[in-house]
XYZ file of C-alpha atoms in Angstrom:
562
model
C -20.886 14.502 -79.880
C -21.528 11.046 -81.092
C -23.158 8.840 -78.739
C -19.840 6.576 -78.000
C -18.468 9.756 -76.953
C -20.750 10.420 -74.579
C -20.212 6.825 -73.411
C -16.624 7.273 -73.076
C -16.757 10.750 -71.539
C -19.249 8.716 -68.527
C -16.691 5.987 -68.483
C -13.826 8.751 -67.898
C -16.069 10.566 -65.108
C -16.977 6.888 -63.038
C -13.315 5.927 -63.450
C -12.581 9.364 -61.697
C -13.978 9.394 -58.648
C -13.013 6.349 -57.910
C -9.792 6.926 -58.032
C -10.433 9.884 -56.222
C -12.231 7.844 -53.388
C -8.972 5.338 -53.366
C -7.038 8.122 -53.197
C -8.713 9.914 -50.428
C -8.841 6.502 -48.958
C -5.497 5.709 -49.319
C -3.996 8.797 -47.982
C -6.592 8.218 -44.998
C -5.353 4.674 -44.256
C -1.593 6.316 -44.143
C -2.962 9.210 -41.385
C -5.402 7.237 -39.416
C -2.433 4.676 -38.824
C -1.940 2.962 -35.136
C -5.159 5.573 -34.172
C -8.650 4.560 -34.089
C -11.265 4.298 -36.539
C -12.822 7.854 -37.417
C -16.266 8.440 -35.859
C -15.909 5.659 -33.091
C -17.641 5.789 -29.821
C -17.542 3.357 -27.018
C -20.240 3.323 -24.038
C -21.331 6.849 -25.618
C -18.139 8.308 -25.509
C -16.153 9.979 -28.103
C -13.386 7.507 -29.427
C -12.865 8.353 -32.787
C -9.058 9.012 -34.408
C -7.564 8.674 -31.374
C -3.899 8.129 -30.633
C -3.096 5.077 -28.086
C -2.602 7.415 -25.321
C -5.702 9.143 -25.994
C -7.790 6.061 -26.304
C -6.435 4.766 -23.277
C -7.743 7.536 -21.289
C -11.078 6.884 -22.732
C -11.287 2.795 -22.380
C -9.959 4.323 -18.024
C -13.285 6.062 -18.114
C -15.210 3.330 -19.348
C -13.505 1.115 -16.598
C -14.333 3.947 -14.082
C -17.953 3.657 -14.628
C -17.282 -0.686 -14.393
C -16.843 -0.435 -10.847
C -19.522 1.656 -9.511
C -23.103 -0.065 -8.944
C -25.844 -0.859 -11.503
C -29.180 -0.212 -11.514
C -31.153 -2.392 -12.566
C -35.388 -1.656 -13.213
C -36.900 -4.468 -11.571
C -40.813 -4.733 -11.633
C -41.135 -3.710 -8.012
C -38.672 -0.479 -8.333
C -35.121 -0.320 -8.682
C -31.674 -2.226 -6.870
C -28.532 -1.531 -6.920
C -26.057 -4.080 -6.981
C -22.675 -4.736 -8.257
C -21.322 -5.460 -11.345
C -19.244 -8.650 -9.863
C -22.549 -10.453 -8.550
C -24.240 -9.601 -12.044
C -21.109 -11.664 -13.376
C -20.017 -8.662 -15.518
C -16.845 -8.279 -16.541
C -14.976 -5.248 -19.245
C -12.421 -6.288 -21.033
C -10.157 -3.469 -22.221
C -7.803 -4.786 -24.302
C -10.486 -6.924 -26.364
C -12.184 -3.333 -26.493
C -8.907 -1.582 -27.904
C -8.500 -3.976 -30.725
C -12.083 -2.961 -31.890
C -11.629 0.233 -31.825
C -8.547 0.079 -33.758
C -9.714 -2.383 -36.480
C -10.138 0.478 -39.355
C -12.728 0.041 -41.745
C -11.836 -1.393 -45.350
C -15.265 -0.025 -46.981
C -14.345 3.169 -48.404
C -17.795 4.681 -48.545
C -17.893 4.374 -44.669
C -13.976 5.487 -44.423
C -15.626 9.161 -46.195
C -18.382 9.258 -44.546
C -16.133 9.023 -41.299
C -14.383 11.993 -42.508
C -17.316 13.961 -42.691
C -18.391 13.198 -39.146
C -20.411 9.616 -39.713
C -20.781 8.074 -35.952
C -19.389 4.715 -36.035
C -20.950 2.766 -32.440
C -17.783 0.261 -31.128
C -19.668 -1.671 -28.492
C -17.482 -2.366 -25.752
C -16.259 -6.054 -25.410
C -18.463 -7.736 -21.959
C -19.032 -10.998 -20.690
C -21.220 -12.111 -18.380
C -20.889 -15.147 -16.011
C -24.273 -16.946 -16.325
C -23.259 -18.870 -13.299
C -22.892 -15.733 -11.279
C -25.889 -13.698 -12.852
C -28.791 -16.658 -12.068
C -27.562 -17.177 -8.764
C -27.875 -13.817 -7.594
C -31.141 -13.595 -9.304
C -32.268 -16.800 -7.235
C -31.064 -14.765 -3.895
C -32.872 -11.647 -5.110
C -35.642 -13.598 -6.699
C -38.271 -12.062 -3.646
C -36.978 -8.267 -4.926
C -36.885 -9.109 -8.714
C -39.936 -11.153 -9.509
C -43.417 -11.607 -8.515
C -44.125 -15.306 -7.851
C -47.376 -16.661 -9.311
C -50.115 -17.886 -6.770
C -50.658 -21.545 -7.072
C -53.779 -22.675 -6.458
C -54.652 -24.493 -3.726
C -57.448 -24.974 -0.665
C -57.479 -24.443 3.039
C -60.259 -24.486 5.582
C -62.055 -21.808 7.573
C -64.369 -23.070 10.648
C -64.303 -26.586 9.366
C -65.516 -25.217 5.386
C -63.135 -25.575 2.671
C -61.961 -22.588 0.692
C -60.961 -22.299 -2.593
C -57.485 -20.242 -3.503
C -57.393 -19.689 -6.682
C -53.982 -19.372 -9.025
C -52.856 -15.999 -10.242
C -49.983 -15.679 -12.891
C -46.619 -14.295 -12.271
C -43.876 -12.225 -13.358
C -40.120 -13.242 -13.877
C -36.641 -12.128 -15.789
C -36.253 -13.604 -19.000
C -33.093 -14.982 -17.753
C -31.980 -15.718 -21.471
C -32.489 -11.866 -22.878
C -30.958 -10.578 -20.195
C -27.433 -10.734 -21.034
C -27.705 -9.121 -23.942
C -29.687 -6.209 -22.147
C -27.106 -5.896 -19.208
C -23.981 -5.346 -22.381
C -26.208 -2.912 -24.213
C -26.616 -0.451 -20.910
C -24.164 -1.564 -18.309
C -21.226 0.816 -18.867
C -23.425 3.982 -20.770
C -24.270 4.687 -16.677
C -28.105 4.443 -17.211
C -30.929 2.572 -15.528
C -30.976 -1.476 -17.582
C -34.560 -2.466 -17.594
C -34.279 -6.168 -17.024
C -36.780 -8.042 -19.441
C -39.857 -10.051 -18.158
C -42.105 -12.684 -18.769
C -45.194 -13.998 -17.383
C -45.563 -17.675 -15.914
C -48.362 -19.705 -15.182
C -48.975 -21.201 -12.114
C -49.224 -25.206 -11.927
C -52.367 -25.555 -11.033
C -55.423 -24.670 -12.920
C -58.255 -22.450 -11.318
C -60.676 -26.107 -12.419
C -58.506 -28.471 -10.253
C -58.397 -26.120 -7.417
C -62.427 -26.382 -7.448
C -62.605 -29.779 -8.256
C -60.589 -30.642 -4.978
C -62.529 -28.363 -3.124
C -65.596 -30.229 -4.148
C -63.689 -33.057 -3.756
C -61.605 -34.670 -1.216
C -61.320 -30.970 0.711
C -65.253 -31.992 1.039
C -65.100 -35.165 2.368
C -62.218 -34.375 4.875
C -64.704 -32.042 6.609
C -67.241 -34.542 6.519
C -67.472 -35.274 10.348
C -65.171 -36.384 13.373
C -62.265 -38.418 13.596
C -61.916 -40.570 16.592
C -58.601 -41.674 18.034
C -58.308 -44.869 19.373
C -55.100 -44.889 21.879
C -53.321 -47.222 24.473
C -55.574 -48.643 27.072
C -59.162 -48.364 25.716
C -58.673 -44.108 25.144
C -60.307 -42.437 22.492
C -60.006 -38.881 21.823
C -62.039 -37.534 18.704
C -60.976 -34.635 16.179
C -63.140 -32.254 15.193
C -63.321 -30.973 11.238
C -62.683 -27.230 12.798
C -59.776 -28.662 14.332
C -58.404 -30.692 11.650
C -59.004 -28.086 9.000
C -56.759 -25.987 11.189
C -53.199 -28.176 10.489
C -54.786 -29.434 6.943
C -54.303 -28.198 3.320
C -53.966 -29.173 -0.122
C -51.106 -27.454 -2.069
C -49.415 -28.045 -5.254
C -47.969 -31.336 -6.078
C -45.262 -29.548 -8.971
C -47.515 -32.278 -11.140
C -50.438 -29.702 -12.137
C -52.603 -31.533 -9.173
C -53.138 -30.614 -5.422
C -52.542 -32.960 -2.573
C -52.991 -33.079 1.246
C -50.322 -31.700 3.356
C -50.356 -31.854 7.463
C -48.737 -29.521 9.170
C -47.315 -32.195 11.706
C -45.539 -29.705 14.191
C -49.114 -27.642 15.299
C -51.065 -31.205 14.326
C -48.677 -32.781 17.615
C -49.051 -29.614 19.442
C -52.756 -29.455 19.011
C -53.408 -33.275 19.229
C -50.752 -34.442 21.879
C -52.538 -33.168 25.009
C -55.370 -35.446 24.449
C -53.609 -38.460 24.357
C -51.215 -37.540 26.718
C -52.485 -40.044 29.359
C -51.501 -42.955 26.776
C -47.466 -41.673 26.907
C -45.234 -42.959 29.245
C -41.878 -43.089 29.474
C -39.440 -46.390 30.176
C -38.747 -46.950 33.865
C -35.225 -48.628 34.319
C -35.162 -51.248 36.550
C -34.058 -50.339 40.298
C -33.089 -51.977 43.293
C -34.796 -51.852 46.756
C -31.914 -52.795 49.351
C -34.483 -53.412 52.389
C -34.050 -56.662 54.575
C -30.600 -56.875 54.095
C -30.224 -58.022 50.515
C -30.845 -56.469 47.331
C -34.180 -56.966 44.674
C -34.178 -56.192 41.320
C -37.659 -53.508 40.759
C -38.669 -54.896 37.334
C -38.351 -52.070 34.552
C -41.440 -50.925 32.635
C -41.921 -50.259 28.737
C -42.691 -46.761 27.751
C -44.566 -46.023 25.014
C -44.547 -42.716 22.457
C -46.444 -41.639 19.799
C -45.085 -41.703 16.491
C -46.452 -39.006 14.647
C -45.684 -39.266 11.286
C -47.156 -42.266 10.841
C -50.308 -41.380 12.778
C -51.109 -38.174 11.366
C -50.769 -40.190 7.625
C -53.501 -42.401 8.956
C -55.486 -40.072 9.806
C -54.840 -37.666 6.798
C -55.744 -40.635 4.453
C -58.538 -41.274 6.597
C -60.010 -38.237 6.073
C -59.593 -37.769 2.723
C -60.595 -41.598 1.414
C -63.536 -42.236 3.923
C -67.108 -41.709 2.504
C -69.099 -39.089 4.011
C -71.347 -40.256 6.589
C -68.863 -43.710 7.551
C -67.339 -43.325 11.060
C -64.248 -42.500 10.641
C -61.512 -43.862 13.120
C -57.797 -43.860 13.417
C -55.894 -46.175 15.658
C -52.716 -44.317 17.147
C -49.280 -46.102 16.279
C -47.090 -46.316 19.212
C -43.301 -46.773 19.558
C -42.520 -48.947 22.594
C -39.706 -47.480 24.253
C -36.706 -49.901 25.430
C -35.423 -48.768 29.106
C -31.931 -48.641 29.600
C -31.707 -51.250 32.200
C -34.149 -53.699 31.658
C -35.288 -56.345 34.579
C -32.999 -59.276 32.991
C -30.049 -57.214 32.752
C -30.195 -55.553 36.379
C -30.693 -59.323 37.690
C -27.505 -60.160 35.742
C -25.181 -56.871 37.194
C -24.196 -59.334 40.039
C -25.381 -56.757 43.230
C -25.377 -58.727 45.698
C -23.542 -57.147 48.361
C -22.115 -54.479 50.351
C -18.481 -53.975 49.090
C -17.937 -50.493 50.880
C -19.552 -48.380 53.457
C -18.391 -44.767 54.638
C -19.800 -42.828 57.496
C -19.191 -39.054 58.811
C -20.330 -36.907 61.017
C -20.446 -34.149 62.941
C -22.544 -31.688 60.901
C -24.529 -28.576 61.689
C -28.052 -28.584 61.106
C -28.203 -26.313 58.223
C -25.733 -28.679 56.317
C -27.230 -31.609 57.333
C -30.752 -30.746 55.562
C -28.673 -30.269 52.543
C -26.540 -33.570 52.670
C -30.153 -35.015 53.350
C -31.607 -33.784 50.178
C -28.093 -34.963 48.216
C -28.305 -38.323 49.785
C -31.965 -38.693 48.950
C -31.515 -37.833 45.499
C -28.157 -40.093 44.909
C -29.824 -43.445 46.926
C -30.485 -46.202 44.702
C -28.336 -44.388 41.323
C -26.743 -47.451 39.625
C -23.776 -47.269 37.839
C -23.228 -49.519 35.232
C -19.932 -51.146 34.857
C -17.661 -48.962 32.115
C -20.021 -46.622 32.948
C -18.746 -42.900 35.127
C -21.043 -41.350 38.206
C -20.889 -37.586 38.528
C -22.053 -36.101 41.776
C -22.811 -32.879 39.829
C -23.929 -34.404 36.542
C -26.639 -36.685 38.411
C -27.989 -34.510 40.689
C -28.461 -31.454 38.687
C -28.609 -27.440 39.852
C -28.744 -27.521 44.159
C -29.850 -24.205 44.770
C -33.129 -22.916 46.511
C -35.295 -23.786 43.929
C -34.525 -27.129 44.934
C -34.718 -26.591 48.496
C -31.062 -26.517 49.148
C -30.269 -23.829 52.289
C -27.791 -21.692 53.538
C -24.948 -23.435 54.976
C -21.297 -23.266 55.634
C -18.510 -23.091 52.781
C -15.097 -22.460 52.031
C -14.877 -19.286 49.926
C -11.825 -17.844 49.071
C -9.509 -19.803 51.442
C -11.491 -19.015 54.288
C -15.007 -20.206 56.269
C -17.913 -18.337 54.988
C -21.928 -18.950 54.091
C -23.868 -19.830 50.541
C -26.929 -22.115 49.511
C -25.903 -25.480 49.240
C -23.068 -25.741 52.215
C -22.455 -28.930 53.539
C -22.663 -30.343 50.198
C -19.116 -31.409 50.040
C -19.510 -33.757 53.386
C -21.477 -35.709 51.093
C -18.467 -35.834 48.780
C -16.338 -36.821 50.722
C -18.587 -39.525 52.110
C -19.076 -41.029 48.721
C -15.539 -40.359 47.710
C -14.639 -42.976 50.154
C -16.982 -45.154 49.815
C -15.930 -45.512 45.768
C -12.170 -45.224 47.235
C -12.384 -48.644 49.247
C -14.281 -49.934 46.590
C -11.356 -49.841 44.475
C -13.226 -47.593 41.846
C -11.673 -45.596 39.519
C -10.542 -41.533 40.597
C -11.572 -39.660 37.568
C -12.151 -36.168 39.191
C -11.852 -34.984 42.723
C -10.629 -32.020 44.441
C -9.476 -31.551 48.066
C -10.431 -28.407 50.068
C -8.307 -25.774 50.246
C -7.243 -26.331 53.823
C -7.854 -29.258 56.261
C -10.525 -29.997 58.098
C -10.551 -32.379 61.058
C -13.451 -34.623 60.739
C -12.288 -36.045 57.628
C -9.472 -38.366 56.469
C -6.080 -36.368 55.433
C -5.767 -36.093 51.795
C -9.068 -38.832 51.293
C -11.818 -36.516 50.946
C -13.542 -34.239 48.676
C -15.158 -30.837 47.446
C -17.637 -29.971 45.078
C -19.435 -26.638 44.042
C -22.008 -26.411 41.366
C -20.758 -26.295 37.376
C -17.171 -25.901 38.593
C -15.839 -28.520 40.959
C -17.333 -32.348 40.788
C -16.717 -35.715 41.551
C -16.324 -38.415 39.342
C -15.664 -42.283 39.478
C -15.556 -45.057 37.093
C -17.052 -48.159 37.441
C -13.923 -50.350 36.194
C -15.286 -53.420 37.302
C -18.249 -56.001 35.656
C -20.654 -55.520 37.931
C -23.016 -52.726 38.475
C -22.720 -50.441 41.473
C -25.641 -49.511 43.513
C -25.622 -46.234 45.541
C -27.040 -46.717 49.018
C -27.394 -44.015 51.468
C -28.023 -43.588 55.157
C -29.244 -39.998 56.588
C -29.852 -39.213 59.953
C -29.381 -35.676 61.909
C -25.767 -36.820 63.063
C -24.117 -38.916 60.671
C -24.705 -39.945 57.002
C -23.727 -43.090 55.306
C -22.848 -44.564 51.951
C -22.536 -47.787 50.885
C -22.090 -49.261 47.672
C -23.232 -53.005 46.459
C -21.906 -55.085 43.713
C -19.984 -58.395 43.955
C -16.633 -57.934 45.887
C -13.582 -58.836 44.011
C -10.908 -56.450 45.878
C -9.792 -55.811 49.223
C -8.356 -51.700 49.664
C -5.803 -49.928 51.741
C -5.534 -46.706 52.707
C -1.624 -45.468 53.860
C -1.570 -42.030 55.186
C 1.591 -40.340 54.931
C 3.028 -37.856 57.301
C 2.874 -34.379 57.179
C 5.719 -31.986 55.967
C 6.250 -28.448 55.108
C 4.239 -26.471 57.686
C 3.069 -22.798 56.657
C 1.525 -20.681 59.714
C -1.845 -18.935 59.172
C -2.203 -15.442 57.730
C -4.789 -13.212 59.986
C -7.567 -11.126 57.967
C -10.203 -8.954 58.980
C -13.675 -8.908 57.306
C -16.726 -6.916 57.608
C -19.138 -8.036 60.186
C -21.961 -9.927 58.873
C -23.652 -13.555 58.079
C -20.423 -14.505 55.634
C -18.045 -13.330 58.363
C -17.012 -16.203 60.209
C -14.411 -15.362 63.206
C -12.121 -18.379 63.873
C -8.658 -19.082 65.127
C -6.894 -20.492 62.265
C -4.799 -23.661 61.535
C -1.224 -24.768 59.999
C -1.283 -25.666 56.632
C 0.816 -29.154 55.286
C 2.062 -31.202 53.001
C 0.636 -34.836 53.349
C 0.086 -37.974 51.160
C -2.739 -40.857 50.962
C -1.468 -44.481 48.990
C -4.544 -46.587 47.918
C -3.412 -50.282 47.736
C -5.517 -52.812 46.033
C -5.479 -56.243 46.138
C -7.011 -59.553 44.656
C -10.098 -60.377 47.208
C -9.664 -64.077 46.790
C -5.214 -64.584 46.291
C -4.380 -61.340 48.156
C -2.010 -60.309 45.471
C -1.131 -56.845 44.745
C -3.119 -55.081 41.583
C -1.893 -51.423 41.979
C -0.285 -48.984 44.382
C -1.124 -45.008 43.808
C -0.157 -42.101 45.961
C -1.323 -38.501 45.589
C 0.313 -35.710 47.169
C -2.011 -33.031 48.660
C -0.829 -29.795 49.853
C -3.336 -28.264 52.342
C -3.057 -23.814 52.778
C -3.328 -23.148 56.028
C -6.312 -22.163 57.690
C -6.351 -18.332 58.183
C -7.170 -16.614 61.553
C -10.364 -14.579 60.998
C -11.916 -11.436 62.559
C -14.862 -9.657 62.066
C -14.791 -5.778 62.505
């Protein structure tokens, strides 16, 4: 055979087998149709030649495994957490069309049909927004933080802490590691990277040597209010001082102003005052203004900067003082504005009596702690809201109440007398009602729907001060009787209609178990009965306003004790 021949016999055998291969190809492309390519696999499962149903019940497994937790390697261990707050997200459908994209190379369409794996990674996306912030929540579980450098102080010494590096996710290669493993339900080692601290182990003993050094140096005195000094010792300083990093590669001093107040404060403590409102003393007949005091208070920040520069600036061996910056505190009354309130003189008074002894310690210690309260005009007085808790701790007894409709005993009894007292003394000053409450059924020794009840956090009294002058509380204690008269400058005259009574209801009778909050007593009607407060001008005598209130009193119910 001639050596064309040959040539030509080659040619004949080449242009063979690829028809052959085109062939086999072609008749492939006609029976892999609308299935998936040959070989596939998706998340390690078998996907290859598949029909749509069939591949659907494979890209349902893959989903399966989508919901349940991952696990994630972390340097510390392993966590669990879900796929949502990793920002993962499997798209099926995006997945489908891969699978079902057939290959045009023919050499990898045969080697398909004799078993070639072809890897179809599934189609993922990951929300970057999601993933780094729940690596910033988890950062504590994930990473390991590098040590900054930095110095503190032990028994007045200074104490070098020097930086260590850390260990982080490589936030960037991490998507790409969380697609690779996610849905093949294996462990995804998350990828790390070392960071160095700020600070350099040479700064941190350069500020030890440094200013850390001269901070320690010696005392710091204090020079306070009035001639005080107090002096700081370096133990005690380097107990609230530190240098940390700056974020700049340097250290700087830091104060840790909450413990530096706690421990510095008592020392100067003489120096602090608080503002005294001016007060009135109401002795001789006619009112003087008590002039109102400054306070003074410590500001701290800007002290303990003084002294934290101060420690770190001054040369070793200087004396080293600080001088304590004060805020003067403003009183809410000052002397000029109580001498312009216009108290000048009595514009009501209210007396009763006729209390037991028990009560009247208790409207002593009420009257002693309202006497001399000054309400400013626009301003409101609450009986309860001034005084405070009136219980034993504050030497209040046990006295006489009403409890449930009927008479019985509890700390604080006799408290309401009071009330009532001061209820009418605001009443004929022509004050304004907010808040009052009768008692639940008459009793005789005050005025008929004109007096008042209180009981602690539940029932109070409160009046306005609608006028422009201030109000001045005065009271007047003695075993039988207690007073209360109020000063300002009269501008109305007040007066009191009281209606007649209506609607009687008889007394119930109920029997309660002997003891100290039974009570026996004989009972009265109950009644309907009105008061009208009329208040005119002082000076013309005309008519400013006209209220009634309507007060239903229960009646009193007849008590025995068995």
């Amino acid at each position: 055979m001639s050596r064309w021949s040959s040539v030509r016999v080659g040619t004949y055998a080449v242009l063979g087998i690829l028809f052959a291969g085109i062939l086999v190809v072609g008749i492939d492309l006609l029976v892999t149709h609308g299935k998936t390519t040959r070989g596939a696999t998706v998340a390690g499962l078998d996907a290859g030649n598949l029909s749509p149903t069939k591949t659907r019940e494979v890209l349902n497994r893959v989903a399966a495994r989508a919901e349940k937790p991952v696990t994630l390697v972390t340097p510390h261990g392993e966590a669990k957490l879900g796929a949502k707050d990793l920002g993962l997200a499997f798209d099926a459908e995006a997945t489908l069309e891969r699978l079902r994209d057939q290959p045009n190379n023919p050499l990898r369409r045969i080697a398909g049909l004799f078993g070639a794996e072809y890897r179809v990674d599934p189609v993922i996306t990951v929300d970057r927004k999601k993933l780094d912030a729940t690596l910033d929540a988890k950062r504590k579980e994930f990473e390991l933080s590098a040590i900054e450098g930095a110095v503190h102080f032990y028994k007045g010494k200074p104490v070098a802490d020097l930086p260590t590096a850390g260990q982080r996710i490589a936030r960037d290669e991490l998507p790409a590691a969380l697609r690779a493993g996610w849905l093949r339900e294996r462990p995804i080692t998350m990828p790390t990277e070392k960071f160095a601290p700020t600070v350099s182990a040479e700064t941190v003993r350069t500020t030890r040597d440094g200013p850390a050094a001269t901070a320690m140096a010696g005392p710091i005195v204090l020079n306070g209010r009035e001639g005080a000094k107090r002096s700081i010792t370096p133990t005690q300083l380097g107990t609230v001082l530190k240098f940390v990093a700056d974020g700049k590669g340097g250290l700087s001093p830091t104060m840790d102003q909450k413990a530096a107040v706690k421990l510095f404060s008592p020392a100067l403590a003489s120096t602090v005052r608080a503002p005294v409102d001016a007060t009135f003393t109401l002795s001789g007949g006619s009112p003087r203004v008590v002039p109102a005091k400054d306070g003074a208070r410590i500001d701290w920040t800007k002290t303990l900067a003084k002294i934290q520069k101060t420690a770190i600036t001054t040369d070793p061996g200087s004396r080293r003082a600080v001088d304590v910056v004060y805020d003067v505190q403003k009183p809410k009354l000052s002397t000029a504005k109580a001498k312009g309130l216009g108290v000048s003189e009595v514009v009501s008074e209210f007396t009763t009596g006729g209390f037991a002894e028990a009560s009247g310690e208790n409207i002593r210690l009420v009257a002693q702690t309202v006497d001399g309260a000054v309400v400013l005009p626009g301003e409101s007085f609450s009986l309860n809201g001034y005084t405070g808790t009136r219980g034993s701790a504050q030497g209040y007894v046990t006295s006489t109440i009403i409890d449930h409709g009927h008479t019985s005993k509890a700390v604080g009894g006799g408290i309401s007398q009071f009330a009532t007292t001061l209820y009418n003394a605001a009443y004929f000053a022509g004050l304004e009602d907010v808040d009052h409450t009768e008692h639940s059924y008459y009793i005789s020794r005050y005025p008929e729907a004109r007096e008042a009840t209180v009981f602690d956090g539940a029932i109070d009294l409160v009046f306005r001060n609608n006028t422009d002058h201030g109000i001045v509380i005065d009271t007047e204690w003695s075993p039988s009787a207690i007073t209360v008269r109020l000063w300002s400058t009269k501008t109305v005259e007040v007066e009191s209609i009281t209606g007649s009574r209506s609607k009687p209801t008889d007394p119930e009778k109920i029997t309660l178990p002997k003891g100290d909050n039974c009570m026996p007593g004989e009972g009265s009607k109950g009644f309907t009965t009105s008061d009208t407060r009329v208040i005119k001008d002082a000076k013309t005598g005309a008519e400013i306003s006209r209220h009634t209130r309507t007060v239903k009193y229960d009646p009193e119910p007849i008590v025995r004790c068995k």
